[in-house]
Amino acid sequence: MRLKFLLKPGWLALTLVVFTFAVTCFTLLAPWQFSRNTEREHQNAALRESFSGQPRSLDQLLPGGAVPDQRTEWHLVTMKGTYLPEGEVVARLRSVQGEAAFEVLTPFRTVEGTVVLVDRGYVRLDDKSRALPFAAPPAGTVDIVTRARHDERDGKNRDAFADETTGGKLQSYVVDSQVVARAAKLDIRPGYFQLDLNQPGVLGALPLPQTDAGPFFSYALQWIAFGAMALMGWLYFTVRELKPGGALTTERPQRRKSVAEMLAEDERSEVAT
């Protein structure tokens, strides 16, 4: 029976690969790209609103100690207070405009008594891959304008550290208020605040993300197309195998002899007689 070829090891292996790939495309890869597209849309909307919106106080934007989220991230926040340089941590392994950099993270106590983490911007590396010298934050009470950001997460949950390779300066692998809080032994509210250009204490101001849509939506459609093509290809070859003469058939149709073969047989017959 023609359907027996579906149980052959080679065909079963091919079917498993095709369906696994298709399911991965439909349930993992395409949704992942759609989610990234949604994140980019939220980010772009927040950025556009921050460009035209007026700065708001910390309690107005994030009342009750709220954590920055997709709705509030990138919004401008005004704060008044003093820097706490003794709790400063430098974030390593960063990239700014395609070049390696460090980001300087300094706790900041507002006049209301809340301690927040301020990202003062970036500094480049020296020839030994260490952070170039950078200015200390201004002393005394200052007014700053920042952008609300949500904390980064380190999958390995590593704390800040200091050794001879860091010159005794505390360094972290991510920009995370709670990593700095543990290192500085301070009660820092979740989230951090990125200094805007020309603000007191800013170093190299971090560039804002581009507001283009990005390729994520088209990538999602491509993964859907790849999964559909894999299934259609499998269906095509299945139908082809159901017809006589399929690639997996054990009964091969007899090939017609060529003219040269028939002439050669005639010559052999004449010689034999």
C-alpha positions as a printed Julia matrix, in Angstrom:
273×3 Matrix{Float64}:
  0.0     0.0     0.0
  1.34    3.44   -0.96
  0.85    4.92    2.54
  3.43    2.53    3.99
  6.22    4.94    2.97
  5.02    7.3     5.74
  6.35    4.82    8.31
  9.82    4.57    6.86
 12.59    5.92    9.17
 13.81    8.45    6.62
 10.35    9.88    6.08
  9.57    9.93    9.82
 12.79   11.84   10.49
 11.98   14.35    7.75
  8.44   14.8     9.09
  9.73   15.38   12.63
 12.23   18.03   11.46
  9.67   19.84    9.3
  6.93   19.96   11.92
  9.34   20.91   14.71
 10.65   23.79   12.62
  7.14   24.94   11.67
  5.87   24.83   15.27
  8.95   26.76   16.42
  8.32   29.41   13.78
  4.63   29.8    14.71
  4.84   29.58   18.51
  8.29   30.98   19.39
 10.12   32.92   16.71
  7.23   34.88   15.18
  5.61   35.79   18.56
  9.03   36.84   19.87
  9.46   39.27   16.98
  5.88   40.53   17.4
  6.58   41.19   21.1
  9.75   43.08   20.23
  7.77   45.14   17.74
  5.2    45.95   20.44
  7.99   46.97   22.84
  9.46   49.24   20.19
  6.05   50.84   19.59
  5.64   51.55   23.31
  9.17   52.94   23.51
  8.67   55.17   20.49
  5.37   56.47   21.87
  7.0    57.29   25.21
  9.92   58.99   23.49
  7.69   61.1    21.26
  5.6    62.13   24.26
  8.72   63.04   26.23
  9.98   65.23   23.38
  6.87   67.39   23.49
  5.82   66.92   27.13
  6.86   69.03   30.07
  9.12   67.56   32.78
  7.26   66.29   35.82
  8.32   65.79   39.4
  9.18   62.34   40.69
  5.98   62.06   42.74
  3.84   63.23   39.81
  5.23   60.72   37.31
  5.81   57.81   39.72
  3.59   58.32   42.76
  3.88   56.05   45.76
  7.27   54.67   44.76
  5.98   53.25   41.46
  8.53   51.57   39.22
  9.12   52.98   35.7
  7.34   50.84   33.1
  6.58   50.99   29.38
  4.07   53.78   29.98
  6.4    56.04   31.99
  9.87   55.11   30.75
 11.8    57.92   29.01
  9.56   60.62   30.47
 11.38   63.67   31.8
 11.62   63.89   35.59
 12.79   66.9    37.61
 14.52   66.38   40.95
 16.27   68.54   43.52
 18.81   67.12   45.92
 22.43   66.12   46.43
 24.67   63.51   44.89
 26.11   60.74   47.08
 29.45   60.01   45.35
 30.57   57.63   48.12
 28.02   55.12   46.77
 29.06   55.47   43.12
 29.32   52.35   40.91
 30.6    52.07   37.35
 28.72   49.79   34.93
 31.12   47.85   32.71
 30.87   46.18   29.29
 28.68   48.91   27.82
 28.45   50.06   24.21
 27.64   53.63   23.21
 27.39   54.53   19.52
 29.15   51.31   18.61
 32.17   51.83   20.91
 33.01   50.32   24.28
 32.26   52.48   27.29
 31.52   52.58   31.02
 28.45   54.2    32.56
 28.73   56.07   35.85
 25.95   55.4    38.37
 25.66   57.76   41.33
 23.03   57.69   44.1
 21.12   60.96   44.55
 19.16   61.99   47.65
 16.23   64.28   46.9
 15.22   67.08   49.26
 12.22   64.91   50.19
 14.62   62.24   51.48
 14.17   59.67   48.72
 17.37   58.11   47.34
 17.36   57.36   43.59
 20.01   56.1    41.2
 21.21   58.58   38.58
 23.05   57.43   35.45
 25.45   60.33   34.83
 26.37   59.11   31.35
 29.34   57.37   29.83
 33.12   57.54   29.73
 35.42   55.81   27.26
 38.17   53.28   27.94
 41.91   53.87   28.2
 44.55   51.7    26.52
 44.28   49.19   29.38
 40.49   48.85   28.97
 39.88   50.81   32.15
 37.55   53.76   32.55
 39.15   57.07   31.71
 39.24   59.57   34.6
 35.95   61.4    35.01
 34.72   64.38   37.0
 33.06   63.97   40.36
 29.46   65.13   40.68
 28.89   68.68   41.95
 28.64   69.13   45.69
 25.66   70.7    47.37
 22.04   70.9    46.33
 21.34   70.86   42.58
 18.33   70.73   40.28
 18.5    68.04   37.6
 16.34   66.87   34.69
 16.46   63.12   34.03
 14.67   60.42   32.07
 12.95   57.59   33.93
 14.31   54.13   33.11
 13.5    50.64   34.33
 16.28   48.55   35.87
 18.27   46.12   33.79
 18.5    42.53   34.95
 21.55   40.29   35.21
 20.64   36.67   34.59
 23.51   35.61   36.89
 22.48   38.01   39.71
 26.04   39.25   40.16
 26.77   41.95   42.72
 29.07   44.91   42.19
 32.75   44.17   42.87
 36.07   45.96   43.24
 39.58   44.56   42.8
 42.93   45.44   41.27
 41.49   45.29   37.74
 38.98   48.04   38.6
 41.46   50.21   40.46
 39.45   49.69   43.63
 36.35   51.25   42.04
 33.08   49.38   42.39
 31.85   48.0    39.07
 28.65   46.21   38.05
 27.54   44.24   35.01
 24.17   45.97   34.63
 22.49   49.27   35.42
 20.34   48.1    38.33
 19.38   50.28   41.27
 19.27   47.29   43.62
 22.8    46.17   42.74
 24.02   49.67   43.61
 21.84   49.71   46.73
 23.5    46.56   48.04
 26.98   47.82   47.2
 26.44   51.28   48.7
 24.29   50.02   51.6
 21.58   52.52   50.73
 17.81   52.22   50.4
 17.44   53.15   46.72
 13.99   53.14   45.09
 13.63   50.78   42.09
 14.39   52.1    38.63
 17.04   54.59   37.64
 17.16   58.05   36.09
 19.3    58.96   33.11
 20.75   62.47   33.11
 19.77   64.66   30.18
 22.18   66.85   28.25
 23.73   69.88   29.99
 22.59   68.8    33.46
 24.7    69.16   36.63
 26.93   66.12   36.97
 26.43   64.78   33.45
 29.45   63.22   31.74
 28.92   61.95   28.19
 25.15   62.21   27.8
 23.74   58.9    26.59
 22.06   59.15   23.18
 18.35   58.5    22.94
 17.09   55.49   20.95
 15.95   56.01   17.39
 12.19   56.21   16.93
 12.06   54.09   13.77
  9.79   51.06   13.77
 12.63   48.61   13.27
 12.57   45.32   11.36
 10.77   43.24   13.98
  7.34   43.13   12.32
  8.78   42.06    8.97
 10.96   39.47   10.72
  7.84   38.01   12.36
  6.1    37.72    8.99
  9.2    36.06    7.55
  9.19   33.39   10.28
  5.5    32.72    9.6
  6.28   32.42    5.9
  9.21   30.05    6.57
  7.0    27.8     8.71
  4.24   27.76    6.08
  6.73   27.02    3.29
  8.16   24.09    5.27
  4.69   22.57    5.71
  3.75   23.14    2.06
  7.02   21.55    0.95
  6.34   18.53    3.14
  2.79   18.27    1.73
  4.08   18.52   -1.85
  6.57   15.69   -1.4
  3.97   13.6     0.44
  1.56   13.89   -2.49
  4.35   13.15   -4.92
  5.28    9.98   -3.04
  1.69    8.77   -3.21
  1.98    8.66   -6.99
  3.69    5.77   -8.8
  7.41    6.27   -9.23
  7.94    8.27   -6.06
 11.47    8.66   -4.74
 10.84    6.21   -1.88
  9.07    3.51   -3.85
 10.64    0.06   -3.96
  9.09   -0.8    -7.32
 10.79    1.2   -10.0
  9.14    1.45  -13.47
 11.18   -0.22  -16.21
 13.2     2.3   -18.15
 12.73    2.41  -21.91
 15.8     1.39  -23.87
 17.59    4.0   -25.89
 18.18    3.57  -29.66
 21.88    2.97  -29.03
 21.09    0.18  -26.57
 18.69   -1.49  -29.03
 21.28   -1.31  -31.86
 23.93   -2.79  -29.57
 21.63   -5.68  -28.69
 20.95   -6.34  -32.4
 24.67   -6.45  -33.12
 25.23   -8.91  -30.28
 22.42  -11.12  -31.64
 23.93  -11.13  -35.13
 27.35  -12.07  -33.79
 25.85  -14.88  -31.72
 24.16  -16.38  -34.77
